[in-house]
Tab-separated table of C-alpha atoms in Angstrom:
chain	number	residue	atom	x	y	z
A	14	GLU	CA	-19.509	-0.181	7.178
A	15	THR	CA	-16.838	-2.430	8.646
A	16	GLY	CA	-13.328	-1.789	7.623
A	17	VAL	CA	-10.368	-4.158	7.087
A	18	THR	CA	-9.628	-5.854	10.126
A	19	GLN	CA	-6.311	-7.983	10.759
A	20	SER	CA	-5.188	-10.325	13.806
A	21	PRO	CA	-3.548	-10.615	15.790
A	22	THR	CA	-2.088	-7.270	16.538
A	23	HIS	CA	1.411	-8.271	17.555
A	24	LEU	CA	3.081	-11.771	16.950
A	25	ILE	CA	6.289	-13.176	18.573
A	26	LYS	CA	7.382	-16.264	16.937
A	27	THR	CA	10.914	-18.038	16.903
A	28	ARG	CA	12.727	-19.275	13.704
A	29	GLY	CA	11.658	-22.245	12.049
A	30	GLN	CA	7.980	-21.932	13.372
A	31	GLN	CA	5.002	-21.561	11.469
A	32	VAL	CA	2.666	-18.441	11.750
A	33	THR	CA	-1.013	-17.800	10.218
A	34	LEU	CA	-2.305	-14.452	9.847
A	35	ARG	CA	-5.657	-13.612	9.320
A	36	CYS	CA	-7.868	-10.643	7.392
A	37	SER	CA	-11.447	-9.628	7.213
A	38	SER	CA	-11.924	-7.752	4.191
A	39	GLN	CA	-14.258	-4.649	3.936
A	40	SER	CA	-17.739	-5.584	3.294
A	41	GLY	CA	-18.495	-6.164	-0.598
A	42	HIS	CA	-14.974	-6.386	-1.593
A	43	ASN	CA	-14.024	-9.867	-3.364
A	44	THR	CA	-10.241	-9.133	-3.562
A	45	VAL	CA	-7.590	-9.665	-0.882
A	46	SER	CA	-4.143	-8.552	-1.139
A	47	TRP	CA	-1.127	-8.910	1.146
A	48	TYR	CA	1.861	-6.896	1.595
A	49	GLN	CA	5.252	-7.318	3.706
A	50	GLN	CA	6.693	-4.185	4.897
A	51	ALA	CA	10.006	-4.051	6.624
A	52	LEU	CA	10.932	-1.161	8.662
A	53	GLY	CA	12.011	2.144	6.959
A	54	GLN	CA	10.674	0.407	3.399
A	55	GLY	CA	7.725	0.661	1.638
A	56	PRO	CA	5.115	-2.453	1.379
A	57	GLN	CA	6.171	-5.118	-0.951
A	58	PHE	CA	3.153	-7.285	-2.726
A	59	ILE	CA	3.037	-10.643	-1.784
A	60	PHE	CA	0.060	-12.008	-3.721
A	61	GLN	CA	-3.685	-11.142	-4.325
A	62	TYR	CA	-6.711	-13.350	-3.953
A	63	TYR	CA	-10.033	-13.031	-5.849
A	64	ARG	CA	-12.897	-15.186	-5.244
A	65	GLU	CA	-10.888	-17.908	-3.279
A	66	GLU	CA	-8.189	-18.419	-6.134
A	67	GLU	CA	-4.738	-16.793	-5.962
A	68	ASN	CA	-4.792	-13.902	-8.614
A	69	GLY	CA	-1.031	-12.863	-8.739
A	70	ARG	CA	2.156	-13.241	-6.649
A	71	GLY	CA	4.971	-11.303	-5.931
A	72	ASN	CA	8.615	-12.229	-5.549
A	73	PHE	CA	7.950	-14.343	-2.443
A	74	PRO	CA	8.882	-18.142	-1.883
A	75	PRO	CA	6.467	-20.916	-1.675
A	76	ARG	CA	6.766	-20.741	2.099
A	77	PHE	CA	4.505	-17.903	1.814
A	78	SER	CA	1.260	-19.170	1.330
A	79	GLY	CA	-2.741	-17.853	1.543
A	80	LEU	CA	-6.348	-18.785	1.494
A	81	GLN	CA	-9.344	-16.976	0.563
A	82	PHE	CA	-12.691	-17.971	2.127
A	83	PRO	CA	-16.473	-17.749	0.545
A	84	ASN	CA	-17.026	-14.648	2.911
A	85	TYR	CA	-13.856	-13.042	1.095
A	86	SER	CA	-11.775	-13.035	4.659
A	87	SER	CA	-8.256	-14.544	4.002
A	88	GLU	CA	-5.278	-15.889	5.793
A	89	LEU	CA	-1.597	-15.580	5.228
A	90	ASN	CA	0.643	-18.842	6.188
A	91	VAL	CA	4.384	-18.627	6.362
A	92	ASN	CA	6.213	-21.710	7.057
A	93	ALA	CA	9.695	-22.110	8.438
A	94	LEU	CA	9.993	-18.728	9.523
A	95	GLU	CA	13.281	-16.777	8.978
A	96	LEU	CA	14.563	-13.656	10.955
A	97	ASP	CA	14.025	-11.588	7.831
A	98	ASP	CA	10.724	-12.372	7.696
A	99	SER	CA	10.086	-9.941	11.012
A	100	ALA	CA	7.827	-7.215	9.437
A	101	LEU	CA	4.456	-5.508	9.380
A	102	TYR	CA	1.984	-7.527	7.362
A	103	LEU	CA	-0.581	-5.547	5.807
A	104	CYS	CA	-3.881	-6.732	4.172
A	105	ALA	CA	-5.635	-4.946	1.738
A	106	SER	CA	-9.325	-5.541	0.211
A	107	SER	CA	-10.725	-3.973	-3.080
A	108	PHE	CA	-13.112	-4.851	-6.081
A	109	GLY	CA	-9.702	-5.344	-8.001
A	110	GLY	CA	-7.796	-3.294	-10.847
A	111	PRO	CA	-6.341	-0.061	-10.546
A	112	GLY	CA	-8.301	1.431	-8.070
A	113	GLU	CA	-8.442	2.269	-4.481
A	114	GLN	CA	-7.481	-0.624	-2.110
A	115	PHE	CA	-8.478	-0.277	1.751
A	116	PHE	CA	-5.742	-1.417	4.030
A	117	GLY	CA	-5.910	-2.815	7.307
A	118	PRO	CA	-3.929	-1.680	10.512
A	119	GLY	CA	-1.142	-4.783	9.727
A	120	THR	CA	-0.024	-7.346	11.913
A	121	ARG	CA	3.745	-6.865	13.656
A	122	LEU	CA	5.557	-10.070	13.263
A	123	THR	CA	8.840	-10.473	15.295
A	124	VAL	CA	11.002	-13.602	14.533
A	125	LEU	CA	13.727	-14.400	17.273
B	45	LEU	CA	5.067	-1.231	-14.214
B	46	ALA	CA	7.258	1.873	-14.464
B	47	LYS	CA	9.702	3.109	-11.879
B	48	THR	CA	8.574	6.010	-9.937
B	49	THR	CA	11.057	8.525	-8.091
B	50	GLN	CA	10.265	10.698	-5.306
B	51	PRO	CA	12.180	12.721	-3.031
B	52	ILE	CA	13.134	10.963	0.301
B	53	SER	CA	12.210	13.825	2.825
B	54	MET	CA	10.249	17.205	2.904
B	55	ASP	CA	9.802	19.793	5.693
B	56	SER	CA	7.195	22.001	5.890
B	57	TYR	CA	5.750	24.831	8.315
B	58	GLU	CA	2.055	24.346	9.555
B	59	GLY	CA	-0.434	26.374	7.187
B	60	GLN	CA	1.877	26.106	3.936
B	61	GLU	CA	0.736	24.365	0.790
B	62	VAL	CA	3.154	21.479	0.126
B	63	ASN	CA	3.634	19.889	-3.408
B	64	ILE	CA	5.157	16.604	-3.557
B	65	THR	CA	6.582	15.752	-7.174
B	66	CYS	CA	6.805	12.054	-8.729
B	67	SER	CA	8.858	11.269	-11.494
B	68	HIS	CA	7.666	8.656	-13.849
B	69	ASN	CA	9.297	8.892	-17.162
B	70	ASN	CA	8.419	5.386	-18.573
B	71	ILE	CA	4.870	5.802	-17.532
B	72	ALA	CA	2.345	3.241	-20.110
B	73	THR	CA	-0.337	4.524	-22.019
B	74	ASN	CA	-2.954	2.712	-19.738
B	75	ASP	CA	-1.215	3.438	-16.484
B	76	TYR	CA	-2.829	5.514	-13.808
B	77	ILE	CA	-1.212	7.538	-11.147
B	78	THR	CA	-2.393	6.969	-7.580
B	79	TRP	CA	-0.765	8.166	-4.025
B	80	TYR	CA	-1.170	6.891	-0.705
B	81	GLN	CA	-0.373	8.420	2.649
B	82	GLN	CA	1.079	6.027	5.888
B	83	PHE	CA	1.261	6.971	9.309
B	84	PRO	CA	3.566	4.819	11.550
B	85	SER	CA	2.263	1.268	12.543
B	86	GLN	CA	-0.713	1.819	10.205
B	87	GLY	CA	-1.598	0.683	6.671
B	88	PRO	CA	-1.370	3.118	3.836
B	89	ARG	CA	-4.388	5.265	2.963
B	90	PHE	CA	-5.481	6.247	-0.602
B	91	ILE	CA	-5.643	10.001	-1.082
B	92	ILE	CA	-6.020	10.397	-4.851
B	93	GLN	CA	-5.760	8.969	-8.371
B	94	GLY	CA	-5.714	10.446	-11.878
B	95	TYR	CA	-4.936	9.676	-15.413
B	96	LYS	CA	-4.112	13.368	-16.779
B	97	THR	CA	-4.666	16.746	-16.123
B	98	LYS	CA	-5.714	17.789	-12.745
B	99	VAL	CA	-7.795	16.208	-10.157
B	100	THR	CA	-9.125	17.306	-7.040
B	101	ASN	CA	-10.788	15.891	-3.912
B	102	GLU	CA	-11.583	16.873	-0.256
B	103	VAL	CA	-7.944	16.515	0.854
B	104	ALA	CA	-5.574	17.025	-2.135
B	105	SER	CA	-5.025	17.676	-5.913
B	106	LEU	CA	-2.963	15.924	-8.307
B	107	PHE	CA	-1.907	17.654	-11.067
B	108	ILE	CA	-0.427	15.720	-14.136
B	109	PRO	CA	0.946	17.240	-17.552
B	110	ALA	CA	0.474	16.677	-20.817
B	111	ASP	CA	3.206	14.095	-21.056
B	112	ARG	CA	2.631	12.385	-17.798
B	113	LYS	CA	6.255	11.809	-17.526
B	114	SER	CA	5.611	13.360	-13.737
B	115	SER	CA	2.669	14.321	-11.485
B	116	THR	CA	2.527	16.552	-8.229
B	117	LEU	CA	0.517	15.794	-5.189
B	118	SER	CA	-0.465	19.028	-3.955
B	119	LEU	CA	-1.690	19.386	0.011
B	120	PRO	CA	-3.150	22.749	0.889
B	121	ARG	CA	-2.520	24.274	4.465
B	122	VAL	CA	-1.011	21.294	5.942
B	123	SER	CA	-1.193	20.735	9.710
B	124	LEU	CA	0.950	18.453	12.276
B	125	SER	CA	-1.560	15.751	11.455
B	126	ASP	CA	-0.380	15.526	7.919
B	127	THR	CA	3.011	14.357	8.905
B	128	ALA	CA	3.132	11.201	7.286
B	129	VAL	CA	4.817	9.003	4.421
B	130	TYR	CA	3.761	9.464	1.009
B	131	TYR	CA	3.842	7.215	-1.757
B	132	CYS	CA	3.642	7.804	-5.502
B	133	LEU	CA	2.251	4.663	-7.402
B	134	LEU	CA	1.565	3.938	-10.829
B	135	GLY	CA	-1.485	1.233	-11.364
B	136	ARG	CA	-2.625	-0.606	-14.612
B	137	ALA	CA	-6.203	-1.437	-15.588
B	138	GLY	CA	-6.469	-5.273	-14.961
B	139	SER	CA	-3.358	-5.433	-12.929
B	140	TYR	CA	-3.515	-6.818	-9.495
B	141	GLN	CA	-0.969	-5.070	-7.413
B	142	LEU	CA	0.037	-1.949	-6.282
B	143	THR	CA	4.310	-1.389	-6.433
B	144	PHE	CA	5.187	1.083	-3.455
B	145	GLY	CA	8.867	2.898	-3.357
B	146	LYS	CA	10.407	4.199	-0.379
B	147	GLY	CA	7.845	7.096	-0.413
B	148	THR	CA	8.556	10.976	0.553
B	149	LYS	CA	8.781	11.245	4.338
B	150	LEU	CA	6.524	14.738	5.004
B	151	SER	CA	7.511	16.616	8.351
B	152	VAL	CA	5.103	19.543	9.200
B	153	ILE	CA	6.678	22.103	11.369
B	154	PRO	CA	4.778	24.404	14.078
């Protein structure tokens, strides 16, 4: 059974650019959630996708958007990058609900 | 979801039992209590989840009193590899998100 994978591992962008992060969910999981974790803080929920539809959203602006594909993999897109977007971006897959979520290793984004 | 409160940091010697208590005074009837562990530059890892009384698995125990206003994660005989941040969260049936606080940074000392 393959776990959650994310790419790339690290990424450096400049302010105003756009970025796409990718996530492959664990086999059989139909729900993918994205989190942003700033240094020294707990992860903050961005949004969740279930069967290719956005199923809930945290307190993040519209320039954070996502997609889920038929194979349940997912993308997180961030437009007009700001310095405060520098963080570890985590993807988690699950069957949804309050049960266990399986997190990937994250993508470290640095915005200069 | 109700807010959770836990100590910012704890120290323990190797081989000791560690108990981390989480306060959730406004827990709702349909909230579950969940704990995650996170190592630096890695994603969080599920440890244990419970609703009431006691839950035990191969790595930890979770104690929940009858009023459910607090919970205690118990790690038996910790080792250096247990040094990590531990998060207490509330999850709700039908809810789609996990709400993390700042967690408890556990340092295990040789």
